Coordinates of C-alpha atoms in Angstrom, one line a residue:
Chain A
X1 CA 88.5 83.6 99.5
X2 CA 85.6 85.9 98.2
X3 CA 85.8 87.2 94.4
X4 CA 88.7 90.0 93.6
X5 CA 85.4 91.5 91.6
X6 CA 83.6 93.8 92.8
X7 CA 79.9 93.4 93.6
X8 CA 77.7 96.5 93.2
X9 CA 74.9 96.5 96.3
X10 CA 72.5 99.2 97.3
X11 CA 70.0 100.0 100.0
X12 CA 68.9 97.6 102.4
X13 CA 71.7 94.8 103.5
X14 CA 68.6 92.4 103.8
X15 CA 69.3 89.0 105.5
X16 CA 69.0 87.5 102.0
X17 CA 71.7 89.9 100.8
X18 CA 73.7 89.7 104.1
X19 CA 73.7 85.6 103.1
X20 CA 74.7 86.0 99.8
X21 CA 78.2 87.8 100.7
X22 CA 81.5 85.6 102.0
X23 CA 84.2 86.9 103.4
X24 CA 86.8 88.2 101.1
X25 CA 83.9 89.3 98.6
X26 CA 84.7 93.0 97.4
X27 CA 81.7 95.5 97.3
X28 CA 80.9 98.6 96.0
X29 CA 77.8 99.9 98.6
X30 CA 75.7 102.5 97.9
X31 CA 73.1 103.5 100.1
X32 CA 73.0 105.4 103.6
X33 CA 75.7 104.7 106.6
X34 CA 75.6 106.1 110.1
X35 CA 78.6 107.2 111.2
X36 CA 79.3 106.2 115.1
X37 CA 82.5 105.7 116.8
X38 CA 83.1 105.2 120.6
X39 CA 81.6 108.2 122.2
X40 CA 78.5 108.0 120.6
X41 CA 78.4 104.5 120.9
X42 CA 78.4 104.9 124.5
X43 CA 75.4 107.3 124.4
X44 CA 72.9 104.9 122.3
X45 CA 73.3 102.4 125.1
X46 CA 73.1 104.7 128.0
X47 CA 69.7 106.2 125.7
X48 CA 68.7 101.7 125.4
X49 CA 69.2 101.6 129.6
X50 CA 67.1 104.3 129.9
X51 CA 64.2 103.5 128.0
X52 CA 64.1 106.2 125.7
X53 CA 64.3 106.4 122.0
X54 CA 67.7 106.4 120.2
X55 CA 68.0 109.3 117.9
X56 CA 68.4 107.2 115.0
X57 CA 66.8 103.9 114.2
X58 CA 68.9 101.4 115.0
X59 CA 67.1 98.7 113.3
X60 CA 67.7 98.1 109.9
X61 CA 71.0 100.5 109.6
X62 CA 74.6 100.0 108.5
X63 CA 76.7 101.7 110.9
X64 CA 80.2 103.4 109.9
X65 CA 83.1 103.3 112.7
X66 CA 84.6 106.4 111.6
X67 CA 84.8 110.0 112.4
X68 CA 85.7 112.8 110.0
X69 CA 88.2 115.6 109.4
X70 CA 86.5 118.4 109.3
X71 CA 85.5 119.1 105.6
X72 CA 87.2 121.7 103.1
X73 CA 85.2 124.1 101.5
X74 CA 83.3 122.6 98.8
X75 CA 83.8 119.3 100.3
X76 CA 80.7 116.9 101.6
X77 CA 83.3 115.6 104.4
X78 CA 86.7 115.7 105.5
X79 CA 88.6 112.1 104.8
X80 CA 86.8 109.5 106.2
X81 CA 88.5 106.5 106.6
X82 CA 87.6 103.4 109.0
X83 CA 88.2 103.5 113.0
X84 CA 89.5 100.1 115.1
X85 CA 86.4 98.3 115.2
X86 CA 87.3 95.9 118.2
X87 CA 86.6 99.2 120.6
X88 CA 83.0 98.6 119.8
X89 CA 82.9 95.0 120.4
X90 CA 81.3 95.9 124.1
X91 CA 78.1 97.8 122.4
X92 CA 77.9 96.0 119.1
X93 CA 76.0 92.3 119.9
X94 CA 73.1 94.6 121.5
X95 CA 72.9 97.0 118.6
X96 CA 72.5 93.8 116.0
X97 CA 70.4 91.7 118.1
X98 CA 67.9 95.1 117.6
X99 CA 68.0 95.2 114.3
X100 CA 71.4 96.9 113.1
X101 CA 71.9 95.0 109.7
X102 CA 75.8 95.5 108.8
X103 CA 79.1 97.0 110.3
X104 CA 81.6 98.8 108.7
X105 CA 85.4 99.3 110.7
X106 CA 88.4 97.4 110.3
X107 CA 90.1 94.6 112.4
X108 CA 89.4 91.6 114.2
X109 CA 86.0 91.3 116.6
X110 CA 85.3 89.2 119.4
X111 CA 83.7 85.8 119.7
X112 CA 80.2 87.5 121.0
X113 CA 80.2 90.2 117.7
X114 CA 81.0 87.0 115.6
X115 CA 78.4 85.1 117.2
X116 CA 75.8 88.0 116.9
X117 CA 76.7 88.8 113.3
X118 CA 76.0 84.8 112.7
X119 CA 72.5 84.7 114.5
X120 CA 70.8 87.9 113.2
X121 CA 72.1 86.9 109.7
X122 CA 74.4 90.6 109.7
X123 CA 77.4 91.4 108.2
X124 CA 80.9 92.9 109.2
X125 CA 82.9 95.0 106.1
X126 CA 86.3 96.2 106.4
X127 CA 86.9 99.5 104.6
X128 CA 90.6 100.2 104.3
X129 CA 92.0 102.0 107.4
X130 CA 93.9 104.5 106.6
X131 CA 92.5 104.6 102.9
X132 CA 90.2 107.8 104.3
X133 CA 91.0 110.6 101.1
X134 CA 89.7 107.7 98.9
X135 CA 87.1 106.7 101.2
X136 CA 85.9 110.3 100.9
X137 CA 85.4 110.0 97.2
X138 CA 82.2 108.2 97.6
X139 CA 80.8 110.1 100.1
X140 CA 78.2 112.6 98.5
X141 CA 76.3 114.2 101.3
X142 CA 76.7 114.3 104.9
X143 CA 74.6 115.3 107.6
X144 CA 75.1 115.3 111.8
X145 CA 71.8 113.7 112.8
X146 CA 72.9 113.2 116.4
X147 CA 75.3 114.3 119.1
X148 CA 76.7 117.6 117.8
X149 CA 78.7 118.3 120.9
X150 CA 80.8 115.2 120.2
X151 CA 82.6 117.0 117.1
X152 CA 84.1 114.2 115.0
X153 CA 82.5 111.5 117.2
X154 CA 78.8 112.6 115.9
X155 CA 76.6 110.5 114.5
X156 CA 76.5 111.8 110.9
X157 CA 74.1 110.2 107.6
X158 CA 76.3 109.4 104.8
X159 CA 74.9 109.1 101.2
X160 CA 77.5 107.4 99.5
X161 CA 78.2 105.8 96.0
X162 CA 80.2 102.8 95.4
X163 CA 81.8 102.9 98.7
X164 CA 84.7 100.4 98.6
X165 CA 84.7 97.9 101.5
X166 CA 85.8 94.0 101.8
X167 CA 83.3 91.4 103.4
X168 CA 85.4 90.6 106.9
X169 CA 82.8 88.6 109.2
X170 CA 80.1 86.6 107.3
X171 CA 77.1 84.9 108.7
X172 CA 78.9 81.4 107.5
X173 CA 81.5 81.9 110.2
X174 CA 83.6 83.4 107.4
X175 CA 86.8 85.8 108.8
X176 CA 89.2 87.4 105.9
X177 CA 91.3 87.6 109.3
X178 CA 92.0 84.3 109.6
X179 CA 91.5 83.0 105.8
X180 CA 93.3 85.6 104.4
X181 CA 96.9 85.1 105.9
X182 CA 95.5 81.5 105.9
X183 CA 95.3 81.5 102.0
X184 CA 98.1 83.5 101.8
X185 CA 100.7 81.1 103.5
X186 CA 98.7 77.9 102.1
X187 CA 99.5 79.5 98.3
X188 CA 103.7 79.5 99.2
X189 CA 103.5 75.6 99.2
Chain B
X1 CA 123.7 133.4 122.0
X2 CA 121.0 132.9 119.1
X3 CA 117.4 134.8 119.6
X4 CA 114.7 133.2 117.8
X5 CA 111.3 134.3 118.2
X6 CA 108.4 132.3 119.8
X7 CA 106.3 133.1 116.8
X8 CA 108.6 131.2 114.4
X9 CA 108.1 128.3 116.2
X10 CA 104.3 128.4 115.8
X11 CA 104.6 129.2 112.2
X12 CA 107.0 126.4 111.3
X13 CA 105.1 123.7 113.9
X14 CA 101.6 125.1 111.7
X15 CA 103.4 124.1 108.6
X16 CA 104.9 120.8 109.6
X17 CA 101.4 119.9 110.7
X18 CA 100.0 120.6 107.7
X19 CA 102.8 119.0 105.2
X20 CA 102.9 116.0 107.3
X21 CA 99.4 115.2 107.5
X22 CA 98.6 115.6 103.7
X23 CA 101.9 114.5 102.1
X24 CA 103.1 111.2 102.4
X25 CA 107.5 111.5 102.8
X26 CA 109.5 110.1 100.4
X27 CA 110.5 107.1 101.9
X28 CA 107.5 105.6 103.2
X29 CA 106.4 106.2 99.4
X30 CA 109.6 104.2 98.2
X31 CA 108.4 101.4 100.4
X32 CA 105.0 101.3 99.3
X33 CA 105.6 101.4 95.7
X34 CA 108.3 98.7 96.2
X35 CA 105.9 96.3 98.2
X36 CA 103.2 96.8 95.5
X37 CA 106.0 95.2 93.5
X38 CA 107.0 92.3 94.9
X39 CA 104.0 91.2 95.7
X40 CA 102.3 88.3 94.5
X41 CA 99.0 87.9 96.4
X42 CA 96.5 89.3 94.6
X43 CA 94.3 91.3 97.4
X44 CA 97.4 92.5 98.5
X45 CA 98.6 94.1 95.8
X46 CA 95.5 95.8 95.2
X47 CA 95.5 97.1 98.7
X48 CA 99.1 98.2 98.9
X49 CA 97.7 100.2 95.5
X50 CA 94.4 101.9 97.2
X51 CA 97.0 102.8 99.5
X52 CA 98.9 104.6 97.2
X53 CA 96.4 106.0 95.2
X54 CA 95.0 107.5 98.7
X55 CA 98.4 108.9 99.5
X56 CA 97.8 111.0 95.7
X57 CA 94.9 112.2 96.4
X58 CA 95.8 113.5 99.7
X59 CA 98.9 115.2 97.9
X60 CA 97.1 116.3 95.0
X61 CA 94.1 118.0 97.3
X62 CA 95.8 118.8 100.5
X63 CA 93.8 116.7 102.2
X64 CA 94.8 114.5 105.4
X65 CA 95.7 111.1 104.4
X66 CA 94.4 109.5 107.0
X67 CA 91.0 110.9 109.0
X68 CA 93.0 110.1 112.1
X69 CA 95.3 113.3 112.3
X70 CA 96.6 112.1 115.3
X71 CA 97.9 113.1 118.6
X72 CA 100.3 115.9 117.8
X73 CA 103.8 114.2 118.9
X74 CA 106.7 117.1 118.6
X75 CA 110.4 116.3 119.3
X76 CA 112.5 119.3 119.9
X77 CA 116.4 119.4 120.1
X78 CA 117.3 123.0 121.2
X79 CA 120.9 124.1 121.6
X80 CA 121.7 125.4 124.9
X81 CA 123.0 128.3 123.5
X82 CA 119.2 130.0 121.9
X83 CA 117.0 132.4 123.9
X84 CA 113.6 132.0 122.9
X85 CA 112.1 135.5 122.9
X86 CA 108.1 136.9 123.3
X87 CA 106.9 133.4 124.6
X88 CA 107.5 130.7 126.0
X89 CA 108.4 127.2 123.7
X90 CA 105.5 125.2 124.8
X91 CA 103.2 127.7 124.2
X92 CA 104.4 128.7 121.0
X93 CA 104.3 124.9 119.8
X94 CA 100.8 124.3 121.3
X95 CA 99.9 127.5 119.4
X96 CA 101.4 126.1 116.1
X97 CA 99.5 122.8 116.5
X98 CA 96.1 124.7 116.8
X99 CA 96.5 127.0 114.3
X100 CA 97.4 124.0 111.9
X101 CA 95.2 121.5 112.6
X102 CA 92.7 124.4 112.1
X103 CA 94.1 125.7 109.2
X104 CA 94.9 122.6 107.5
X105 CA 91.2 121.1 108.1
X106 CA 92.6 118.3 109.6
X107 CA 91.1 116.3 112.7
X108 CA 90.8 117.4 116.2
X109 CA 91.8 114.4 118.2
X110 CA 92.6 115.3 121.8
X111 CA 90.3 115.0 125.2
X112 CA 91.1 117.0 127.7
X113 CA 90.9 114.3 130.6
X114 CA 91.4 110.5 129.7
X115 CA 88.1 109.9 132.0
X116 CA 85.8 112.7 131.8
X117 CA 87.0 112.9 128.1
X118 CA 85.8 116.3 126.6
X119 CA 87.6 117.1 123.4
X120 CA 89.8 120.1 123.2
X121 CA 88.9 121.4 120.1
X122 CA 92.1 122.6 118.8
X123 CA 94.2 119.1 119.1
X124 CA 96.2 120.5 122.4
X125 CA 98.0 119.7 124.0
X126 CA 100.8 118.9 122.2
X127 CA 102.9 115.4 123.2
X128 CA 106.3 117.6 123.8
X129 CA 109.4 116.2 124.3
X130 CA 112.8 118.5 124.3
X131 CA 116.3 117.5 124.4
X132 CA 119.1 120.1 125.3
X133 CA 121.9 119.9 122.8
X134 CA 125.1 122.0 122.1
X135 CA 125.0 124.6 119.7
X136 CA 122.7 127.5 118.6
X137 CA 120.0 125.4 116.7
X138 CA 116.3 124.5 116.9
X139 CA 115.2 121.3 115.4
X140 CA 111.2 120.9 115.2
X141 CA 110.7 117.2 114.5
X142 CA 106.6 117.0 114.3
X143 CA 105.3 113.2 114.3
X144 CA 100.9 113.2 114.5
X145 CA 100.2 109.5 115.8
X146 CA 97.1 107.8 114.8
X147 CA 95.4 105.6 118.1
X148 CA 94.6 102.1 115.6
X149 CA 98.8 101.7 116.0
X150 CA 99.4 103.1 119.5
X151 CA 96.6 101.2 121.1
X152 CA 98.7 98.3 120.0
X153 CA 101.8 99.3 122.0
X154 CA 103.5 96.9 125.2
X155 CA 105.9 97.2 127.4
X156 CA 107.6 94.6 129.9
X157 CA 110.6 94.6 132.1
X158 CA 111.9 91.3 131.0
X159 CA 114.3 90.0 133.3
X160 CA 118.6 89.6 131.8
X161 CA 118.5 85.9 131.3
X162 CA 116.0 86.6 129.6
X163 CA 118.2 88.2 126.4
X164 CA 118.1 88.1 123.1
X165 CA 115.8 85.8 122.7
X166 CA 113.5 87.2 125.1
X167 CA 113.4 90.4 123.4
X168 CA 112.4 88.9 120.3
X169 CA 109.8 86.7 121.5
X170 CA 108.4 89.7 123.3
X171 CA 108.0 91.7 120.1
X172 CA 106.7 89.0 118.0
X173 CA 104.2 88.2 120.5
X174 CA 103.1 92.2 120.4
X175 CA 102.9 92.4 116.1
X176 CA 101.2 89.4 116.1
X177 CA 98.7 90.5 119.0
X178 CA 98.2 93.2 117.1
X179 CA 96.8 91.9 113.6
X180 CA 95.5 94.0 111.4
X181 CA 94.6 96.5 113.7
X182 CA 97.4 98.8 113.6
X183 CA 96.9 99.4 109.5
X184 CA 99.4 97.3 108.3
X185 CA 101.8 97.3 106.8
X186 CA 103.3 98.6 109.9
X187 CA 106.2 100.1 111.1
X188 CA 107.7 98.6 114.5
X189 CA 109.5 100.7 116.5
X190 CA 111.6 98.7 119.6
X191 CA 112.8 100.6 122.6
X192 CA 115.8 98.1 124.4
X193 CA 117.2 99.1 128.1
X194 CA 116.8 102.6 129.6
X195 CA 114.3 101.9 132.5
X196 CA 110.4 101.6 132.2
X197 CA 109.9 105.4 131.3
X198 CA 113.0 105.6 129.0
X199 CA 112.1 102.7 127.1
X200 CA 109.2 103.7 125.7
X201 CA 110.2 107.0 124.4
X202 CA 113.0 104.8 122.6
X203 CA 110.4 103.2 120.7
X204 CA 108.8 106.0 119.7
X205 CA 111.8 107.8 118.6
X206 CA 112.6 104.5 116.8
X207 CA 109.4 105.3 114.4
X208 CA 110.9 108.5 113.3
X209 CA 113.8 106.8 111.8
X210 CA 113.6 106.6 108.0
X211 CA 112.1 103.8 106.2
X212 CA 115.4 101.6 105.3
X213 CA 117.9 102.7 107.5
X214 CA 119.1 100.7 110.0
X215 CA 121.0 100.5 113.5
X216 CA 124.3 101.5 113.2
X217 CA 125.1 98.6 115.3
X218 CA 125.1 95.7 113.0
X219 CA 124.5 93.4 116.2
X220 CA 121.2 95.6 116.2
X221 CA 120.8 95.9 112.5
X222 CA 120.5 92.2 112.1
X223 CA 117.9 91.9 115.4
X224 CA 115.9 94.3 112.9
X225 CA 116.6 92.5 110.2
X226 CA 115.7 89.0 111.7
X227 CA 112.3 90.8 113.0
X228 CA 111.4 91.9 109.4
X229 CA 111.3 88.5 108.1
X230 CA 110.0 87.2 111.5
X231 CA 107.0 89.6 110.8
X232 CA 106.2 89.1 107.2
X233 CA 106.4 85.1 108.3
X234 CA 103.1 86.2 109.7
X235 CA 100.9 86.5 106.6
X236 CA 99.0 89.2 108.0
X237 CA 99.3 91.2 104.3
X238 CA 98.2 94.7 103.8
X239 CA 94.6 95.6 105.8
X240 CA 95.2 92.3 107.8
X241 CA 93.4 90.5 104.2
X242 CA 96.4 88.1 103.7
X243 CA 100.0 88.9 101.9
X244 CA 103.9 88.9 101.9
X245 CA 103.9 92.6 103.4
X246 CA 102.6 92.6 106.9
X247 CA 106.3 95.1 107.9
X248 CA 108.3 98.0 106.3
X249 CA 110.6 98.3 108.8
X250 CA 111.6 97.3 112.4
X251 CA 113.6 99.8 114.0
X252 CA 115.2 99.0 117.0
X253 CA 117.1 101.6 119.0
X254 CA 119.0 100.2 122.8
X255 CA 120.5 102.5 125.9
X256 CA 122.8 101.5 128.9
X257 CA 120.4 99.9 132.2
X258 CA 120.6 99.0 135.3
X259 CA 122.3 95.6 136.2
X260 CA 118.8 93.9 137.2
X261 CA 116.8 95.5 133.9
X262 CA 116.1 94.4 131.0
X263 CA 113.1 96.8 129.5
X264 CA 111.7 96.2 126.7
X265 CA 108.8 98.3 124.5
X266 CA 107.2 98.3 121.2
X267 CA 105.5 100.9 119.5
X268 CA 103.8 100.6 115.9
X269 CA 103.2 102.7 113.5
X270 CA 100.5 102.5 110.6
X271 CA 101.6 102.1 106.5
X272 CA 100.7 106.5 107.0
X273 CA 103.7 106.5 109.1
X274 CA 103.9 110.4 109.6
X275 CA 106.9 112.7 110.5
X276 CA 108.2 115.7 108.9
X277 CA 111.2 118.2 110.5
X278 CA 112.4 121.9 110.3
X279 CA 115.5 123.4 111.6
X280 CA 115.2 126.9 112.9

């Protein structure tokens, strides 16, 4: 189990950084996130299979699974809380194996996310789903970089400031899926 | 012979939309707040409490509670004996969800073909399901449906021997197939009997119960309860990070079938378990 106290990180999720966190740790990330759910998923492979340039850089980036409410007036961004990350599983071992340093969603991955996540020395966070008014809080400016015809499914840069989000899937082989209720149970005696 | 007017409907399907998006119901509250209580694992009660303090924030702003507005569900009982006049109910419902999930700012969710899968812009069509009852009445029942819980749904057509047993074996397999990826802590609606079509409409009307009320039935009220502490056996905890509170509720609801049928269907909802009502 990671510590209850939360660990202030910003900017780059190195691979030093991405080795220093365990699953279960609490962080408070500032820094930029993309945000990219299914759709536009989808459309940075199809852009890989082509050849062509992806409209953001995938390498180095932290990658949000979530799309917005639209935002009120005066409002960076609608709530913005995390999407089912599993529905990614199928684009995400391509995405880290170029460069993509850390994951944000919530829920279980496959074995080949797990695997990739261990190899390229990434990291998965969990933010809390259905926590999206709160998650909004940290959010202090958004921007749609990419995709605008997808609506909520663009690819929007976040700037936000002690984002809350869990470690889920170290690079140790560490899953707060499985240790978690693990723990849990193990602490009843 | 009652006359209500089709743009009621779409003012009082606008305002449900909005209340139940951005207020959290009384209930569901109750549970949360009770579950932050008894808790003893210390992630979980610090989840169960971001979950709560979202739910204030959403209140306090008029703000969605959850990003995922959902699929606009709507339940109507209309008595046989109203005439809806200047439009047709559909319309006026599917007018009432676009004007509120405009209105409200909240998320526009809907494709317009599962495959080709260009968004609607407006959150239509509504998911509409009307039941003819006696009397003069109009009850507007609006439930928005997040897609991290339904994704998680099953349905089987278990065979009678299989019973009981089979039943619960079936739903335990679905919550724990699930994990944390339906938001828990969940509710877990169960659809028993009917035929394959029927059944699952059970277990969605079984999520608009109230949190804490039970079957009628007590043979069925204990099945619920009996799945409740199945469940929270599981460990799963708030988020899927571990705790006692991985259910609020299971809320079974059964039909009549045929003599070779035994369906079965379960469909879960998230801790933002959403549903709000109007009479007309």
């Amino acid at each position: 189990m990671g510590t209850l106290e939360a660990r202030h990180i910003s900017g780059d999720i190195t691979r030093e950084v991405a080795c220093s966190l365990h699953a279960g740790d609490q962080v408070l990330y500032s820094g930029i996130v993309y945000t990219a759910r299914d759709a536009a998923h989808k459309r940075l492979v199809e852009a890989l299979d082509a050849g062509e340039d992806t409209p953001i850089d995938i390498d180095g980036t932290i990658i949000y699974y979530a799309g917005p409410a639209p935002a009120k007036p005066g409002y960076p961004i609608g709530p913005v809380g995390p999407t089912s990350s599993y529905r990614m599983d199928p684009y995400a071992p391509r995405l880290l194996d170029l460069g993509q340093r850390a994951m944000i969603g919530k829920g279980a991955r496959s074995q080949e996310v797990i695997d990739a996540v261990g190899r390229n020395e990434a990291i998965y966070f969990a933010a809390i789903g259905g926590a999206a008014a709160l998650i909004a809080q940290s959010v202090k400016s958004a921007d749609v970089v990419a995709y605008d015809d997808l609506g909520t499914e663009a690819i929007r840069r976040l700037e936000v400031a002690d984002m809350p989000i869990t470690v889920a899937i170290d690079c140790h082989g560490g899953n707060i899926y499985e240790t978690g209720p693990a723990e849990y149970l193990a602490s009843r005696g | 012979m009652r006359t209500i007017q089709a743009s009621d409907i779409t003012d009082t399907v606008c305002d449900l939309c909005i209340r139940a998006n951005c207020v959290m119901n009384d209930g569901l509250l109750d549970a949360l707040r009770q579950a932050r209580e008894d808790e003893s694992w210390p992630v979980a009660k610090a989840t169960l409490g971001c979950m709560l303090e979202n739910a204030a924030i959403a209140e306090r702003e008029m703000v969605p509670i959850c990003q995922d507005t959902g699929a606009a569900c709507v339940f109507v009982e209309l008595g046989q004996d109203v005439h809806i006049e200047s439009g047709s109910l559909v319309d006026a419902i599917n007018a009432g969800v676009a004007l509120g999930y405009t209105q409200g700012y909240l998320r526009k969710s809907m494709v317009a073909d599962p495959l080709r899968r260009v968004n609607t812009d407006d959150n239509t069509p509504a998911l509409i399901t009307v039941d003819v009852v006696d009397g003069d009445g109009l009850k507007i029942t609006l439930a928005p449906k997040g897609a991290g819980s339904e994704n998680m749904g099953q349905l089987k057509m278990l065979k009678p021997a299989d019973g009981i047993e089979g039943v619960r074996t079936f739903v335990l397999d679905a919550v724990r197939h699930a994990g944390p990826n339906p938001c828990p802590p969940i509710i877990v609606g169960v659809g028993v009997g009917g035929n394959f079509d029927h059944v699952a409409s059970l277990a969605k009307r079984a999520l608009l119960r109230p949190v804490g009320v039970h079957n009628p039935d007590p043979f069925y009220a204990q099945l619920e309860d009996e799945l409740l502490a199945a469940i929270n056996e599981f460990g799963t905890g708030p988020a899927g990070f571990g705790g006692a509170t991985t259910v609020l509720a299971v809320n079974v609801e059964q039909a009549p079938t045929h003599i070779a049928c035994l369906p079965v269907a379960v469909n879960i909802n998230c801790h933002v378990a959403r549903h709000e009502e109007a009479m007309l």
